[in-house]
PDB file of C-alpha atoms in Angstrom:
ATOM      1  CA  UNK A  35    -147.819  21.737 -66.150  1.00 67.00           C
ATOM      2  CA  UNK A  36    -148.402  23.964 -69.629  1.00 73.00           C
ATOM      3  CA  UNK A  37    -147.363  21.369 -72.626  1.00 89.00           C
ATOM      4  CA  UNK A  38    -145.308  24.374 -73.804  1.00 93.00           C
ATOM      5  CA  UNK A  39    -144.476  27.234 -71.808  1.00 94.00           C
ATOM      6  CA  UNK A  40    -142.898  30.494 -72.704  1.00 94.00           C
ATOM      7  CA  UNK A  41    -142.158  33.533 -70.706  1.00 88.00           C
ATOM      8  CA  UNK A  42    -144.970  36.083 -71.565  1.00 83.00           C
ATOM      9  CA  UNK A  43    -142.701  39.291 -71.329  1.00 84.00           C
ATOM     10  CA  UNK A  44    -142.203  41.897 -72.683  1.00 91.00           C
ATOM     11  CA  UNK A  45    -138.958  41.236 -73.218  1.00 95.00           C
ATOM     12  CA  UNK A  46    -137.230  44.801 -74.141  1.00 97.00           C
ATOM     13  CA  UNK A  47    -133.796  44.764 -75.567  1.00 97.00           C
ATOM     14  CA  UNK A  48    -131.596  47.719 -77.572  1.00 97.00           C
ATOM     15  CA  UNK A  49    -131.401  47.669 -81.110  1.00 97.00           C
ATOM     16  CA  UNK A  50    -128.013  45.880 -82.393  1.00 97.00           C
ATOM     17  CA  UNK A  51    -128.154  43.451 -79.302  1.00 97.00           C
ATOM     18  CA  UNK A  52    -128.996  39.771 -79.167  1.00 97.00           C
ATOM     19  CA  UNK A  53    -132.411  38.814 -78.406  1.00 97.00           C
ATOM     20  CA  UNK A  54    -132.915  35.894 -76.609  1.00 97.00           C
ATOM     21  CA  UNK A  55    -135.782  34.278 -76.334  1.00 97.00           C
ATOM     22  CA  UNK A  56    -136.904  30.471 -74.645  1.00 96.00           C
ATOM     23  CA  UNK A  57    -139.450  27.695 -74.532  1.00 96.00           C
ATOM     24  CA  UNK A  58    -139.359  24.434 -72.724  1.00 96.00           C
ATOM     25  CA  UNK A  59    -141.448  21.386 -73.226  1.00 94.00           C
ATOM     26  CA  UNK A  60    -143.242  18.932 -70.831  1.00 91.00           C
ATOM     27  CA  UNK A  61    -143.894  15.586 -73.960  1.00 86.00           C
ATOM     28  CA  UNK A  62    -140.358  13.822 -74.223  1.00 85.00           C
ATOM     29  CA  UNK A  63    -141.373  12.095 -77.138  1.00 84.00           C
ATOM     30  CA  UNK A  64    -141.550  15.393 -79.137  1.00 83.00           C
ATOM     31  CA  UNK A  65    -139.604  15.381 -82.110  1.00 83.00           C
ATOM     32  CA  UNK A  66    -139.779  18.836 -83.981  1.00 89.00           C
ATOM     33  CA  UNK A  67    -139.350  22.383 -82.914  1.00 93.00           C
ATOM     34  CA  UNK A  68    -140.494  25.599 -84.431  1.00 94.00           C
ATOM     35  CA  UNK A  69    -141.092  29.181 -83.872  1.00 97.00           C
ATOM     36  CA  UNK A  70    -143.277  31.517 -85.373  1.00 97.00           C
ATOM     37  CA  UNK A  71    -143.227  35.215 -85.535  1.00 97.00           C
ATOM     38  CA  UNK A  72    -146.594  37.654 -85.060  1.00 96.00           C
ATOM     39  CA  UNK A  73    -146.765  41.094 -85.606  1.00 96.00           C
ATOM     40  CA  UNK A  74    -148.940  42.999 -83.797  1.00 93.00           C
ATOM     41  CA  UNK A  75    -152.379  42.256 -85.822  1.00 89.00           C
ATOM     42  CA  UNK A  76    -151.226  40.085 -88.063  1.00 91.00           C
ATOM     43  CA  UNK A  77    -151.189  36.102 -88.273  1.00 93.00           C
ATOM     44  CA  UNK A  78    -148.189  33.961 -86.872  1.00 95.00           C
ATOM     45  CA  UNK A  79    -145.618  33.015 -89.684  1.00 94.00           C
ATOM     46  CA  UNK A  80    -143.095  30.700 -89.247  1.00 93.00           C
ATOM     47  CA  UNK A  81    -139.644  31.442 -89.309  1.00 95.00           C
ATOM     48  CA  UNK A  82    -137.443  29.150 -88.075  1.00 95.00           C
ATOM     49  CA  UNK A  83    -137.309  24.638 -87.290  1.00 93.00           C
ATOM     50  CA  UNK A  84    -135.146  22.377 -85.835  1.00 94.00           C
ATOM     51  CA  UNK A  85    -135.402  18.407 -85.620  1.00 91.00           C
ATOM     52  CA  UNK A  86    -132.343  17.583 -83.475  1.00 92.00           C
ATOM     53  CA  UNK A  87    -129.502  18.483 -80.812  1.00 95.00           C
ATOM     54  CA  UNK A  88    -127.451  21.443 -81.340  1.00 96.00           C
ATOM     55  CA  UNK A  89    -127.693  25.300 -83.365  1.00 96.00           C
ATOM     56  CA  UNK A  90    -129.079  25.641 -86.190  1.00 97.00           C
ATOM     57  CA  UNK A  91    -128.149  29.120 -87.601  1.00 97.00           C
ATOM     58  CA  UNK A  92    -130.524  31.062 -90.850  1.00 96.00           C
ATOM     59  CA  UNK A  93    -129.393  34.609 -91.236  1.00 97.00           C
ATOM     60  CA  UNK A  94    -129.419  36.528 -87.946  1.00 97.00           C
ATOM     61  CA  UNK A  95    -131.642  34.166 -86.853  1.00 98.00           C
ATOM     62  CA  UNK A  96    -130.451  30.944 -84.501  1.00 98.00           C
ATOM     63  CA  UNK A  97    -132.513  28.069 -83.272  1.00 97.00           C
ATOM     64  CA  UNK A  98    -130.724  25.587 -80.109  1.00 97.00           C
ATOM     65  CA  UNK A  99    -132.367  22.556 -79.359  1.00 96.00           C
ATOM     66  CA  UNK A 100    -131.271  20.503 -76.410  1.00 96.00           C
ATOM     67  CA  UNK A 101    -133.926  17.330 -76.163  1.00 93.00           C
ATOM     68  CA  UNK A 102    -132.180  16.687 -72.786  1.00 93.00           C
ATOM     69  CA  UNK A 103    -133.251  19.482 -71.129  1.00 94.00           C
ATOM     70  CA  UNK A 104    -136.999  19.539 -72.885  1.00 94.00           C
ATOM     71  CA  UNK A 105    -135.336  23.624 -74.326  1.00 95.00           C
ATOM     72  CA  UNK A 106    -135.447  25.395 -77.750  1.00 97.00           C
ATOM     73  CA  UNK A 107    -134.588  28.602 -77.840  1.00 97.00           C
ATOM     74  CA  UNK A 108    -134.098  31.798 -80.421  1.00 98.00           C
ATOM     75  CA  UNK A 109    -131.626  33.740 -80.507  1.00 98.00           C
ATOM     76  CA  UNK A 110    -131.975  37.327 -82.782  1.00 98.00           C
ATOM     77  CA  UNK A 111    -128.732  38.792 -83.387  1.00 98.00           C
ATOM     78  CA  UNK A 112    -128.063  42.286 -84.716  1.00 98.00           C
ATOM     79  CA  UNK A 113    -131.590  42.892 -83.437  1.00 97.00           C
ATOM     80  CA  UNK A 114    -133.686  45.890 -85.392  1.00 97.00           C
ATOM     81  CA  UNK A 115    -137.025  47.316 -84.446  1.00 96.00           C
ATOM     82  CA  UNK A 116    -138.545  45.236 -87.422  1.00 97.00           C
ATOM     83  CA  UNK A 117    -137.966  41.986 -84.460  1.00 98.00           C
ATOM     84  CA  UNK A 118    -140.243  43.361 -82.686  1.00 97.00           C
ATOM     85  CA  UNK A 119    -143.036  40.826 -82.621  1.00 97.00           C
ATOM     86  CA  UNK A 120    -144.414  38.201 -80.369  1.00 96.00           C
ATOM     87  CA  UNK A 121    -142.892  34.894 -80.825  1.00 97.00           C
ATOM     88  CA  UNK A 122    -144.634  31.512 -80.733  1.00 96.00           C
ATOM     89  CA  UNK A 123    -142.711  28.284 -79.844  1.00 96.00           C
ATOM     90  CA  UNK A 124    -144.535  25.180 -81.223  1.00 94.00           C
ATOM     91  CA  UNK A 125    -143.779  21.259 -80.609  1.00 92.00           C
ATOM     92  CA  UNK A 126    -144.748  18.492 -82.729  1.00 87.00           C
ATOM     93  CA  UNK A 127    -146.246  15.883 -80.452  1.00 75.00           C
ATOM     94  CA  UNK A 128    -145.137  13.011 -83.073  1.00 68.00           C
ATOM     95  CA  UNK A 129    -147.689  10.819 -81.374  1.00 67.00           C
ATOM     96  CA  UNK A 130    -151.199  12.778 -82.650  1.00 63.00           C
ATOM     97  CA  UNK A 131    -149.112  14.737 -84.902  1.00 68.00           C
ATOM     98  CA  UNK A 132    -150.392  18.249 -83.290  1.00 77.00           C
ATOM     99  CA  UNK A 133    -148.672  21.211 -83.151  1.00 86.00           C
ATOM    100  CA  UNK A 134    -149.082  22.286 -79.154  1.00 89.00           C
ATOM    101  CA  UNK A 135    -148.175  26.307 -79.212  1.00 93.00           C
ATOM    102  CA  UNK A 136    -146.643  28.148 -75.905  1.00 94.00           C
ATOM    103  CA  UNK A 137    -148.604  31.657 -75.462  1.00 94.00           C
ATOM    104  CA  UNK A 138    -145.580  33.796 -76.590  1.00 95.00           C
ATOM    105  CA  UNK A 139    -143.287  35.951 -75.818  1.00 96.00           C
ATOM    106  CA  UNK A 140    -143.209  39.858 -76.723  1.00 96.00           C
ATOM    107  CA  UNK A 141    -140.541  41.859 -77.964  1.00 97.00           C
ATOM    108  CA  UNK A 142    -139.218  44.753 -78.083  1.00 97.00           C
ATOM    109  CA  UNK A 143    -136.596  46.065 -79.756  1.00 97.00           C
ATOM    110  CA  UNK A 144    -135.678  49.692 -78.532  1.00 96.00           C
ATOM    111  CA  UNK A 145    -134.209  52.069 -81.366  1.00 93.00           C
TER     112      UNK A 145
ATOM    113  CA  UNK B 196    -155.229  36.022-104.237  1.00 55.00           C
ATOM    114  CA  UNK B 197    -152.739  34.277-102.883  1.00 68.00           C
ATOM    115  CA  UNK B 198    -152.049  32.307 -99.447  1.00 93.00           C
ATOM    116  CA  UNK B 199    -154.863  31.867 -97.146  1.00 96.00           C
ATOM    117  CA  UNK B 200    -157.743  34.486 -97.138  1.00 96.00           C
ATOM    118  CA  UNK B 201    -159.945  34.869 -94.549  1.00 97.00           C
ATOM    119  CA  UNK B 202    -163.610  36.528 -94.687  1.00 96.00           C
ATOM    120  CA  UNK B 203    -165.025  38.852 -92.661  1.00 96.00           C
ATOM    121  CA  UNK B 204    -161.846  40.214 -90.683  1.00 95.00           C
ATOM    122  CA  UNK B 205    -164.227  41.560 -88.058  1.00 96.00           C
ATOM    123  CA  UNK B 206    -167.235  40.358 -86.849  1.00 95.00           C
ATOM    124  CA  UNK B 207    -169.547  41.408 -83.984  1.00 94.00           C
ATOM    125  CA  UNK B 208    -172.725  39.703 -83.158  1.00 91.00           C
ATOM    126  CA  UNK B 209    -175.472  39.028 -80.422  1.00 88.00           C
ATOM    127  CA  UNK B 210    -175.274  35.265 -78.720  1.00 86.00           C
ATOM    128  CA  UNK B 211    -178.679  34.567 -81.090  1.00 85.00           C
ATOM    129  CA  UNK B 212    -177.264  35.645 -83.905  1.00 87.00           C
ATOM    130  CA  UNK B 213    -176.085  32.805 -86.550  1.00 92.00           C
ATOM    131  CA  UNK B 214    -172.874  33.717 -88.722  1.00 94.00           C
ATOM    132  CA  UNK B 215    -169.910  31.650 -90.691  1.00 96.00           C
ATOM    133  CA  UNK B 216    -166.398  32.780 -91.257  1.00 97.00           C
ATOM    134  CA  UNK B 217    -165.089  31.317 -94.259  1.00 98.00           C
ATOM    135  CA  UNK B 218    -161.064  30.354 -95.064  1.00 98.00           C
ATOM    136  CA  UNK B 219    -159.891  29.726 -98.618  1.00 97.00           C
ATOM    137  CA  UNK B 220    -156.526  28.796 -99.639  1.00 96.00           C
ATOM    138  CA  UNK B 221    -154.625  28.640-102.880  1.00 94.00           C
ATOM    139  CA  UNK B 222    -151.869  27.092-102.126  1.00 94.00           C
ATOM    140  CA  UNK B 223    -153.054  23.539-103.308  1.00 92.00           C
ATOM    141  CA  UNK B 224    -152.610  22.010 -99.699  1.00 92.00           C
ATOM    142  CA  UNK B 225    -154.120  19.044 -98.203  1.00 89.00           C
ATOM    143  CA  UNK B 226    -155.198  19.867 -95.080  1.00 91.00           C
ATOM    144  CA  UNK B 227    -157.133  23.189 -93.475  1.00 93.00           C
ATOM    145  CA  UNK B 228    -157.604  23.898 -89.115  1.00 93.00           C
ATOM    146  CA  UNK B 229    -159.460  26.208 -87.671  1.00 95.00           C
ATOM    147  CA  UNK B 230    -157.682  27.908 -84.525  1.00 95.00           C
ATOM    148  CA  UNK B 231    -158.597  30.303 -81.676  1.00 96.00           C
ATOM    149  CA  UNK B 232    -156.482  32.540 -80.905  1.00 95.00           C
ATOM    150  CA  UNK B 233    -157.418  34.925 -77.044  1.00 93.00           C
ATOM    151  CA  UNK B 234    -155.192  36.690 -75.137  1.00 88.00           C
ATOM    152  CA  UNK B 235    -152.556  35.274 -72.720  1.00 84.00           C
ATOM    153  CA  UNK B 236    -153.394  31.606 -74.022  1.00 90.00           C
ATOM    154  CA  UNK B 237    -151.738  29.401 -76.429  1.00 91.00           C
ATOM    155  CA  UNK B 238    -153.198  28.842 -79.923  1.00 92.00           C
ATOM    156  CA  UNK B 239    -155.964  26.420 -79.206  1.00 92.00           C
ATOM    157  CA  UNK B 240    -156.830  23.696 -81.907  1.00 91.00           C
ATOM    158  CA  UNK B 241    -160.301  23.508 -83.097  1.00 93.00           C
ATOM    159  CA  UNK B 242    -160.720  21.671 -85.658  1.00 92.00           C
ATOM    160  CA  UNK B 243    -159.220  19.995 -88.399  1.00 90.00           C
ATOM    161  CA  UNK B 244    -159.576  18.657 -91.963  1.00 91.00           C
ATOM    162  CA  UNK B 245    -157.338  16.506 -94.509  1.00 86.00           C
ATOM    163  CA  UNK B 246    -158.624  15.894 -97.518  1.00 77.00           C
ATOM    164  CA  UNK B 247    -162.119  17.242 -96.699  1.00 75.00           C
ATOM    165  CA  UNK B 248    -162.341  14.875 -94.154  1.00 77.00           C
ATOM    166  CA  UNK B 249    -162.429  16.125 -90.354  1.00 77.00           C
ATOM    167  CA  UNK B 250    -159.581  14.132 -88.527  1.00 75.00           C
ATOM    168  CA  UNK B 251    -159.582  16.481 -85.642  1.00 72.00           C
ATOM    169  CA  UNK B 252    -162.460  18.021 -83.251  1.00 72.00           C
ATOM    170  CA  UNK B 253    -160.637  19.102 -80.174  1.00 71.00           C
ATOM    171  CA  UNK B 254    -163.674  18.943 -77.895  1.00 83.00           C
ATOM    172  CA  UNK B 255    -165.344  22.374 -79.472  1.00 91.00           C
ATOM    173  CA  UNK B 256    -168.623  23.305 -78.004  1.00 92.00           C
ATOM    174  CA  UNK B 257    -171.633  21.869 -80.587  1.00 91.00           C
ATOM    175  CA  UNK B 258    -172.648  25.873 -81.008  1.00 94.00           C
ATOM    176  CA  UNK B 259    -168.904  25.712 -83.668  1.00 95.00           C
ATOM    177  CA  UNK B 260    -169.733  23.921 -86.308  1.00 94.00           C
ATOM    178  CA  UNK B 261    -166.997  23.124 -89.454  1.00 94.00           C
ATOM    179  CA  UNK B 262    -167.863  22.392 -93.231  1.00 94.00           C
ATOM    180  CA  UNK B 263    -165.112  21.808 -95.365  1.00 93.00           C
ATOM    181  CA  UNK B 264    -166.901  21.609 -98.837  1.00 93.00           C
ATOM    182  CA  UNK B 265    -163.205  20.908-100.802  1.00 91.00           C
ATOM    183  CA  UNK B 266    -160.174  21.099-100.268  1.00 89.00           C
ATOM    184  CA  UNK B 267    -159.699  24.865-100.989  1.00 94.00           C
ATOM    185  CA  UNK B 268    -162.635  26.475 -98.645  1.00 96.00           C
ATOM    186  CA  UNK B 269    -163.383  25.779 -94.850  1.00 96.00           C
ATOM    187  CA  UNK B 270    -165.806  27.448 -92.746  1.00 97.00           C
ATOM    188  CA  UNK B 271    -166.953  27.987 -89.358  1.00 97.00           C
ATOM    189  CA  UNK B 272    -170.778  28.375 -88.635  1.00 97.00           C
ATOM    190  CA  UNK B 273    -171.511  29.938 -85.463  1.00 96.00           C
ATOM    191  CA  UNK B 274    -174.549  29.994 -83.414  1.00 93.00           C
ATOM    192  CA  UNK B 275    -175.867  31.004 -80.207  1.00 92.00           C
ATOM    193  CA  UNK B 276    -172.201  31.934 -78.906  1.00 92.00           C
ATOM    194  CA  UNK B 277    -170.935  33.064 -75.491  1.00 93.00           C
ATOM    195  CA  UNK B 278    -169.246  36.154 -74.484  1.00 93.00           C
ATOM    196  CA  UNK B 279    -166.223  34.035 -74.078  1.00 93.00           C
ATOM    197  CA  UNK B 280    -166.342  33.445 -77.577  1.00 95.00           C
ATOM    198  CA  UNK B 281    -164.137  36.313 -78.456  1.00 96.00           C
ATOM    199  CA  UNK B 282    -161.230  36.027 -79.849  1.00 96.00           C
ATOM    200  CA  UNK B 283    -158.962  35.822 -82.995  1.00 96.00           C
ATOM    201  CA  UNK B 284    -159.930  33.009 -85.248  1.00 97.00           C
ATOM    202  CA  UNK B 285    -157.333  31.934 -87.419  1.00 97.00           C
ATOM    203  CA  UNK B 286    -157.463  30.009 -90.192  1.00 97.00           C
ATOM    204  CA  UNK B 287    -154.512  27.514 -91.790  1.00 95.00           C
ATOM    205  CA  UNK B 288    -153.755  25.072 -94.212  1.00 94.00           C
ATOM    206  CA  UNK B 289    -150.671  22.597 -94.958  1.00 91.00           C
ATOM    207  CA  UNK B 290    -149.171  20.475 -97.493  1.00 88.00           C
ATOM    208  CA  UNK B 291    -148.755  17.956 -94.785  1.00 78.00           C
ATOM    209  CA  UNK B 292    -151.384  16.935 -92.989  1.00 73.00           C
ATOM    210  CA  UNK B 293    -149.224  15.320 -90.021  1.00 69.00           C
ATOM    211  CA  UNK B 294    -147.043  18.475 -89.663  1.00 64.00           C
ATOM    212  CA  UNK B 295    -144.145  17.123 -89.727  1.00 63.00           C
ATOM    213  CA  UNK B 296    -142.648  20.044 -91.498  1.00 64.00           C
ATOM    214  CA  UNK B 297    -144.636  22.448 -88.900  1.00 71.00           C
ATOM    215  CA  UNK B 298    -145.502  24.454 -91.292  1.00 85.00           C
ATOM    216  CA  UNK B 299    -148.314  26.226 -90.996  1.00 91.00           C
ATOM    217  CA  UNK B 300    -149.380  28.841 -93.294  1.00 93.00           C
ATOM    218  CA  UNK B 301    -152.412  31.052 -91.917  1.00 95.00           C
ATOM    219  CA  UNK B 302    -154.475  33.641 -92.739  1.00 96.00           C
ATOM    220  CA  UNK B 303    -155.183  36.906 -91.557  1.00 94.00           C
ATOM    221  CA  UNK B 304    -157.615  35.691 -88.818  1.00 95.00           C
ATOM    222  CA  UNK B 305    -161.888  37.280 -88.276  1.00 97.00           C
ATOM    223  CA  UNK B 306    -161.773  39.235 -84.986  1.00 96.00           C
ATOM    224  CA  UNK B 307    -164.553  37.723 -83.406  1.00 96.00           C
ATOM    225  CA  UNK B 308    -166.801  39.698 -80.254  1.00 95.00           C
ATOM    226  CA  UNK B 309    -170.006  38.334 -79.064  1.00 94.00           C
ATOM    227  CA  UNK B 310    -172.163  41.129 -77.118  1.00 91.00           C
TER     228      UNK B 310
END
């Protein structure tokens, strides 16, 4: 089992639509949550984090955490070509204090 | 210069060949990685360094090696590399060595291909 997995895609949506994209986890103990964007030759820059249960909202940008379930998700709102990116979910394994990344997801936003 | 700069962005090179990539970062953090970065697989942890002092060595093949000669400048020597060797390198640095914030800040990453 992958320590992090992510659907690969691509995952196409319209422009103005939500974007929705997932992770899940296999270490229980993890404690923090991120994603980072990466556009298409460029590094991976992070964008959004969340430490516990629940939404956690920044702009059109939403992060939803459920530690139950081993899930983090993002959701893009009002997306625009600019989201077009892939997007890395990372996990803090709080016991080595690592950051384990998933492989990414594509995206694309259709005009 | 600002953030993390990474030098050369592109590198090609036989599997005798010896080379170094070389990270600096002016962002007064404590602690510098190397990753790898190759299609359809997650960001793989090489190596890493807090403080100048290596911490991390995620079972890398001998032919990597890391110096990290203070806390501003990391490099990667490479020697007698594989085919398989190709990928992204990315470089990174953070104010917190134990990531609890997550936040990595990288640089632009040396396109590695070994013929």
């Amino acid at each position: 089992q992958k320590e992090v997995e992510q659907n690969s895609g691509p995952l196409s949506v319209p422009e103005g639509a939500i974007a929705s994209l997932n992770c899940t986890y296999s270490d229980r103990v993890s404690q923090s949550f991120f994603w980072y964007r990466q556009y298409s030759g460029k590094s991976p820059e992070l964008i959004m984090s969340i430490y516990s249960n629940g939404d956690k909202e920044d702009g059109r940008f939403t992060a939803q955490l459920n530690k139950a379930s081993q899930y983090v998700s993002l959701l893009i709102r009002d997306s625009q070509p600019s989201d077009s990116a892939t997007y890395l979910c990372a996990v803090n394994n709080a016991r080595n204090e690592k950051l384990t990344f998933g492989t990414g997801t594509r995206l694309t936003i259709i005009p | 210069e600002t953030g993390v700069t990474q030098t050369p962005r592109h590198l090609v090179m036989g599997m005798t060949n010896k080379k170094s990539l070389k990270c600096e970062q002016h962002l007064g953090h404590n602690a510098m990685y190397w990753y790898k970065q190759s299609a359809k697989k997650p960001l793989e942890l090489m190596f890493v360094y807090s403080l100048e002092e290596r911490v991390e060595n995620n079972s890398v093949p001998s032919r990597f090696s890391p110096e990290c000669p203070n806390s501003s400048h990391l490099f990667l020597h490479l020697h007698t590399l594989q085919p398989e060797d190709s990928a992204l390198y990315l470089c990174a640095s953070s104010q917190d060595p134990g990531l609890n914030t997550g936040e990595l800040f990288f640089g632009e990453g040396s396109r590695l291909t070994v013929l």
